[in-house]
Short mmCIF file of N, CA and C in Angstrom, two decimals:
data_model
loop_
_atom_site.label_atom_id
_atom_site.label_comp_id
_atom_site.label_asym_id
_atom_site.label_seq_id
_atom_site.Cartn_x
_atom_site.Cartn_y
_atom_site.Cartn_z
N MET E 1 0.36 -1.88 33.97
CA MET E 1 1.75 -1.49 34.80
C MET E 1 2.44 -2.18 33.01
N LEU E 2 3.46 -1.28 32.64
CA LEU E 2 3.72 -1.68 31.16
C LEU E 2 4.95 -2.46 31.41
N THR E 3 5.29 -3.71 30.69
CA THR E 3 6.27 -4.61 31.27
C THR E 3 6.99 -4.67 29.43
N ILE E 4 8.47 -4.76 29.80
CA ILE E 4 9.04 -5.13 28.77
C ILE E 4 9.00 -7.07 28.86
N ALA E 5 9.16 -6.96 27.45
CA ALA E 5 9.15 -8.87 27.03
C ALA E 5 10.41 -8.78 26.73
N THR E 6 10.73 -10.67 26.24
CA THR E 6 11.57 -10.93 26.80
C THR E 6 12.31 -11.47 25.59
N GLU E 7 12.96 -11.35 24.63
CA GLU E 7 13.50 -11.57 22.69
C GLU E 7 12.72 -12.81 23.14
N VAL E 8 12.67 -14.15 24.13
CA VAL E 8 12.14 -14.95 23.37
C VAL E 8 10.69 -14.62 23.39
N GLU E 9 9.83 -14.14 24.63
CA GLU E 9 8.38 -13.92 24.44
C GLU E 9 7.68 -13.11 23.32
N VAL E 10 8.89 -12.15 22.57
CA VAL E 10 8.75 -11.27 21.90
C VAL E 10 8.62 -12.14 20.66
N LEU E 11 9.58 -13.32 20.44
CA LEU E 11 9.55 -13.85 18.93
C LEU E 11 8.30 -14.88 19.25
N ALA E 12 8.33 -15.77 20.08
CA ALA E 12 6.78 -15.76 20.72
C ALA E 12 5.87 -15.13 20.23
N ARG E 13 5.55 -14.42 20.09
CA ARG E 13 4.39 -13.55 20.05
C ARG E 13 3.84 -13.05 18.48
N PHE E 14 5.25 -13.20 18.06
CA PHE E 14 5.30 -12.70 17.06
C PHE E 14 5.00 -14.06 15.59
N GLY E 15 5.29 -15.04 16.20
CA GLY E 15 5.39 -16.73 16.06
C GLY E 15 3.47 -16.39 15.97
N ARG E 16 3.61 -16.58 16.88
CA ARG E 16 1.84 -17.15 17.02
C ARG E 16 0.87 -16.64 15.94
N ALA E 17 1.57 -14.73 16.02
CA ALA E 17 0.47 -13.85 14.53
C ALA E 17 0.75 -14.05 13.20
N LEU E 18 1.87 -15.20 13.05
CA LEU E 18 2.08 -15.17 11.54
C LEU E 18 2.12 -17.16 11.79
N ALA E 19 1.22 -17.55 12.61
CA ALA E 19 0.96 -18.92 12.26
C ALA E 19 -1.02 -19.09 11.66
N ASP E 20 -1.39 -18.01 11.64
CA ASP E 20 -2.84 -17.74 11.15
C ASP E 20 -2.29 -16.67 9.60
N PRO E 21 -2.97 -18.04 8.66
CA PRO E 21 -3.01 -16.68 7.64
C PRO E 21 -3.30 -15.90 7.62
N ILE E 22 -4.77 -15.56 7.71
CA ILE E 22 -5.13 -14.66 7.62
C ILE E 22 -4.87 -13.47 8.47
N ARG E 23 -4.05 -13.69 9.84
CA ARG E 23 -3.45 -12.34 10.05
C ARG E 23 -2.37 -12.25 9.87
N CYS E 24 -1.33 -13.07 8.42
CA CYS E 24 -0.67 -12.56 7.92
C CYS E 24 -0.95 -11.75 7.02
N ARG E 25 -1.99 -11.47 6.44
CA ARG E 25 -2.70 -11.61 5.72
C ARG E 25 -3.12 -9.05 5.77
N LEU E 26 -3.62 -9.48 6.86
CA LEU E 26 -4.01 -8.60 7.70
C LEU E 26 -2.21 -7.69 8.07
N LEU E 27 -1.13 -8.40 8.27
CA LEU E 27 -0.38 -7.73 8.94
C LEU E 27 -0.08 -6.87 7.39
N LEU E 28 0.42 -7.89 6.23
CA LEU E 28 0.40 -7.63 4.61
C LEU E 28 -0.18 -5.94 4.46
N ALA E 29 -0.96 -6.31 4.52
CA ALA E 29 -2.55 -5.13 4.49
C ALA E 29 -1.94 -3.20 4.96
N LEU E 30 -1.59 -3.81 6.35
CA LEU E 30 -1.15 -2.59 7.32
C LEU E 30 0.48 -2.27 7.02
N ARG E 31 0.53 -3.17 6.66
CA ARG E 31 2.00 -3.18 6.27
C ARG E 31 1.73 -2.21 5.03
N GLU E 32 0.95 -2.16 3.95
CA GLU E 32 1.03 -1.09 2.67
C GLU E 32 0.41 -0.10 3.54
N ALA E 33 -0.42 0.24 4.17
CA ALA E 33 -1.76 1.68 4.62
C ALA E 33 -2.06 0.88 6.02
N PRO E 34 -2.31 2.08 6.52
CA PRO E 34 -3.65 2.29 7.84
C PRO E 34 -4.61 1.67 6.90
N ALA E 35 -5.28 1.47 7.99
CA ALA E 35 -7.26 0.93 7.60
C ALA E 35 -7.64 0.99 8.39
N HIS E 36 -9.45 0.98 8.23
CA HIS E 36 -10.35 1.16 9.20
C HIS E 36 -10.65 -0.34 8.45
N PRO E 37 -11.46 -0.99 10.09
CA PRO E 37 -12.38 -2.75 10.30
C PRO E 37 -12.97 -3.16 9.08
N SER E 38 -13.74 -2.19 8.79
CA SER E 38 -14.68 -2.41 7.56
C SER E 38 -13.45 -2.47 6.23
N ASP E 39 -13.15 -2.19 6.06
CA ASP E 39 -12.26 -2.03 4.82
C ASP E 39 -11.23 -3.26 4.37
N LEU E 40 -10.72 -3.60 6.09
CA LEU E 40 -10.60 -4.68 6.20
C LEU E 40 -10.49 -5.88 5.36
N ALA E 41 -11.71 -5.87 5.74
CA ALA E 41 -12.89 -7.16 6.28
C ALA E 41 -13.44 -7.32 4.63
N ASP E 42 -13.89 -6.22 3.33
CA ASP E 42 -13.48 -6.30 2.92
C ASP E 42 -12.36 -6.73 1.46
N ARG E 43 -11.49 -6.39 2.21
CA ARG E 43 -10.37 -6.53 1.19
C ARG E 43 -9.87 -8.11 1.36
N LEU E 44 -10.18 -8.58 2.44
CA LEU E 44 -9.75 -9.57 2.71
C LEU E 44 -11.30 -10.60 2.75
N GLY E 45 -12.33 -9.87 2.71
CA GLY E 45 -13.62 -11.02 2.11
C GLY E 45 -13.72 -12.10 3.32
N ILE E 46 -13.37 -11.27 4.56
CA ILE E 46 -13.96 -12.08 5.74
C ILE E 46 -15.05 -10.97 6.82
N SER E 47 -15.51 -11.91 7.37
CA SER E 47 -16.86 -10.91 8.13
C SER E 47 -16.10 -9.96 9.21
N ARG E 48 -16.54 -9.14 9.74
CA ARG E 48 -15.93 -8.31 10.06
C ARG E 48 -15.55 -8.46 12.21
N THR E 49 -16.40 -9.96 12.32
CA THR E 49 -16.53 -10.18 13.53
C THR E 49 -15.08 -11.41 13.28
N ARG E 50 -15.20 -12.39 12.24
CA ARG E 50 -14.18 -12.73 12.40
C ARG E 50 -12.36 -12.01 12.27
N LEU E 51 -13.04 -10.21 11.68
CA LEU E 51 -11.51 -9.51 11.08
C LEU E 51 -11.77 -8.97 13.06
N SER E 52 -12.41 -8.89 13.40
CA SER E 52 -12.67 -8.23 15.66
C SER E 52 -11.47 -9.03 16.20
N ASN E 53 -11.91 -10.68 16.13
CA ASN E 53 -10.96 -11.75 16.29
C ASN E 53 -9.83 -11.27 16.42
N HIS E 54 -9.22 -11.26 14.87
CA HIS E 54 -7.49 -11.74 13.81
C HIS E 54 -7.46 -10.10 14.69
N LEU E 55 -7.98 -8.97 15.07
CA LEU E 55 -7.09 -7.46 15.40
C LEU E 55 -7.31 -8.11 16.80
N ALA E 56 -7.81 -8.11 17.40
CA ALA E 56 -7.30 -8.37 18.76
C ALA E 56 -6.72 -9.33 18.99
N CYS E 57 -6.39 -10.11 17.99
CA CYS E 57 -5.19 -11.04 18.59
C CYS E 57 -3.96 -10.37 18.24
N LEU E 58 -3.50 -9.40 17.61
CA LEU E 58 -2.18 -9.22 16.34
C LEU E 58 -2.13 -8.10 17.94
N ARG E 59 -3.34 -6.63 18.00
CA ARG E 59 -2.70 -5.83 19.48
C ARG E 59 -2.90 -6.61 20.50
N ASP E 60 -2.89 -7.74 21.28
CA ASP E 60 -2.60 -8.47 22.20
C ASP E 60 -1.11 -8.70 22.06
N CYS E 61 -0.39 -9.43 20.52
CA CYS E 61 0.65 -9.32 20.49
C CYS E 61 1.36 -8.27 20.14
N GLY E 62 0.82 -6.97 20.13
CA GLY E 62 1.84 -5.77 20.32
C GLY E 62 2.19 -5.40 18.54
N LEU E 63 0.91 -6.02 17.37
CA LEU E 63 1.99 -5.80 16.41
C LEU E 63 1.10 -4.43 16.14
N VAL E 64 -0.12 -4.90 16.17
CA VAL E 64 -1.00 -3.53 16.22
C VAL E 64 -1.00 -2.74 16.47
N ILE E 65 -1.57 -1.44 16.53
CA ILE E 65 -2.51 -0.51 17.40
C ILE E 65 -3.42 0.01 16.60
N ALA E 66 -4.35 -0.55 18.13
CA ALA E 66 -6.31 1.48 17.02
C ALA E 66 -5.72 2.28 17.55
N VAL E 67 -6.69 3.32 16.08
CA VAL E 67 -6.06 4.85 16.58
C VAL E 67 -7.35 5.18 16.48
N PRO E 68 -8.08 6.26 17.30
CA PRO E 68 -9.44 6.25 17.42
C PRO E 68 -9.38 7.49 16.21
N VAL E 69 -9.75 7.63 15.72
CA VAL E 69 -10.32 8.80 14.38
C VAL E 69 -11.86 9.33 14.27
N GLY E 70 -12.18 10.12 14.56
CA GLY E 70 -13.24 10.76 15.14
C GLY E 70 -14.27 9.63 15.72
N ARG E 71 -15.49 9.16 15.04
CA ARG E 71 -16.28 7.48 15.78
C ARG E 71 -15.95 7.19 15.37
N ARG E 72 -14.50 6.44 14.26
CA ARG E 72 -14.24 4.99 13.93
C ARG E 72 -13.04 4.99 14.37
N THR E 73 -12.39 4.08 14.15
CA THR E 73 -10.82 3.35 14.54
C THR E 73 -10.72 2.78 13.35
N ARG E 74 -8.75 2.60 13.03
CA ARG E 74 -8.05 2.74 12.12
C ARG E 74 -6.84 1.30 12.73
N TYR E 75 -6.66 1.12 12.50
CA TYR E 75 -5.84 0.51 12.84
C TYR E 75 -4.33 0.20 11.88
N GLU E 76 -3.12 0.31 12.23
CA GLU E 76 -2.25 0.18 11.60
C GLU E 76 -0.99 -0.75 12.48
N LEU E 77 0.07 -0.28 11.75
CA LEU E 77 1.65 -1.28 12.83
C LEU E 77 2.39 -0.70 13.48
N ALA E 78 2.17 -1.56 14.97
CA ALA E 78 1.82 -0.80 15.88
C ALA E 78 3.14 -0.16 16.06
N ASP E 79 4.65 0.15 15.41
CA ASP E 79 5.42 0.72 15.08
C ASP E 79 6.65 0.19 13.50
N PRO E 80 6.64 1.16 12.75
CA PRO E 80 7.00 1.61 11.15
C PRO E 80 8.07 0.21 11.64
N ARG E 81 8.81 -0.18 11.88
CA ARG E 81 9.84 -1.29 11.70
C ARG E 81 9.72 -2.87 11.19
N LEU E 82 8.16 -3.04 11.70
CA LEU E 82 7.11 -4.41 11.71
C LEU E 82 6.84 -4.32 10.16
N ALA E 83 6.79 -3.62 9.41
CA ALA E 83 6.62 -3.69 7.58
C ALA E 83 8.11 -4.50 7.16
N HIS E 84 9.38 -3.90 8.22
CA HIS E 84 10.75 -4.68 7.68
C HIS E 84 11.04 -5.01 8.21
N ALA E 85 11.01 -5.92 9.10
CA ALA E 85 10.81 -7.26 9.52
C ALA E 85 9.60 -8.42 8.70
N LEU E 86 8.67 -7.65 8.18
CA LEU E 86 8.28 -8.48 7.96
C LEU E 86 8.50 -8.47 6.44
N GLU E 87 9.10 -8.19 5.17
CA GLU E 87 10.00 -7.95 4.16
C GLU E 87 10.60 -8.81 4.22
N ASP E 88 11.70 -9.00 5.63
CA ASP E 88 13.01 -9.22 5.71
C ASP E 88 12.75 -10.80 6.11
N LEU E 89 11.57 -11.16 6.43
CA LEU E 89 10.77 -12.32 6.70
C LEU E 89 10.37 -13.07 4.74
N ARG E 90 9.95 -12.47 4.63
CA ARG E 90 8.85 -13.12 3.69
C ARG E 90 10.52 -13.22 2.73
N ALA E 91 11.56 -12.34 2.62
CA ALA E 91 12.48 -12.78 1.48
C ALA E 91 12.73 -13.58 1.70
N ALA E 92 13.80 -13.65 3.00
CA ALA E 92 14.55 -14.50 3.76
C ALA E 92 13.82 -16.68 3.20
N VAL E 93 12.06 -16.06 3.55
CA VAL E 93 11.94 -17.47 3.12
C VAL E 93 11.60 -18.34 2.25
N VAL E 94 11.34 -17.12 1.18
CA VAL E 94 11.46 -17.40 -0.59
C VAL E 94 12.85 -17.40 -0.42
N ALA E 95 14.09 -16.72 -0.04
CA ALA E 95 15.12 -17.52 -0.67
C ALA E 95 15.53 -19.03 0.10
N VAL E 96 15.02 -19.26 0.74
CA VAL E 96 15.51 -20.43 1.58
C VAL E 96 14.23 -21.23 0.98
N GLU E 97 13.55 -20.71 0.38
CA GLU E 97 12.33 -21.80 0.05
C GLU E 97 12.54 -23.01 -1.56
N THR E 98 13.82 -21.73 -2.03
CA THR E 98 14.27 -22.39 -3.21
C THR E 98 15.40 -22.92 -3.29
N ASP E 99 16.50 -23.25 -2.21
CA ASP E 99 17.92 -24.08 -1.60
C ASP E 99 16.82 -25.29 -0.57
N ARG E 100 16.34 -25.90 -1.09
CA ARG E 100 15.85 -27.31 -0.28
C ARG E 100 16.63 -28.13 -0.35
N THR E 101 17.52 -28.08 1.11
CA THR E 101 18.39 -29.32 1.15
C THR E 101 18.61 -30.53 1.80
N CYS E 102 17.09 -30.58 2.36
CA CYS E 102 16.63 -31.95 2.83
C CYS E 102 15.72 -32.38 2.41
N ALA E 103 17.02 -33.55 1.67
CA ALA E 103 16.21 -34.93 1.11
C ALA E 103 14.76 -35.48 1.61
N GLU E 104 14.16 -34.90 2.34
CA GLU E 104 13.13 -36.04 3.24
C GLU E 104 12.46 -35.02 3.03
N ALA E 105 12.32 -33.42 2.26
CA ALA E 105 11.24 -32.37 3.21
C ALA E 105 9.91 -32.53 2.37
N ASP E 106 9.59 -33.76 0.98
CA ASP E 106 8.16 -33.61 0.58
C ASP E 106 7.83 -34.83 1.22
N GLU E 107 8.60 -35.42 1.79
CA GLU E 107 7.95 -37.27 2.10
C GLU E 107 7.56 -36.10 4.09
N LYS E 108 8.26 -35.66 4.13
CA LYS E 108 7.96 -35.01 5.99
C LYS E 108 7.48 -33.70 5.89
N GLY E 109 7.03 -33.31 5.03
CA GLY E 109 6.44 -31.78 5.33
C GLY E 109 7.19 -30.69 5.60
N CYS E 110 8.74 -31.14 5.99
CA CYS E 110 9.85 -29.71 6.36
C CYS E 110 10.27 -28.85 5.29
N CYS E 111 10.72 -28.08 5.64
CA CYS E 111 11.69 -27.10 4.86
C CYS E 111 11.47 -26.44 4.05
#
């Protein structure tokens, strides 16, 4: 049964996906174009097993989908708006990072 996630659940899933650098790299790669797992593994320089685990996480989070293409499977972002969201988030974080208002940021490892 399909259920609608709450706003908090959606943000938590997105945060979980972005919590790992490999998943971030996967999302950025898929932002550029859909791809087959073997191509993604080569591009990211990781094993196919490791890639498979990360793709499963991204599927579970609802961020990517697997599309059968003949005997192969291609992965792509689940919604084109995710590409814009990733770019907006990247731009916002870059903009915030240059304006560090917390005087203790270096000591505390925050901001």
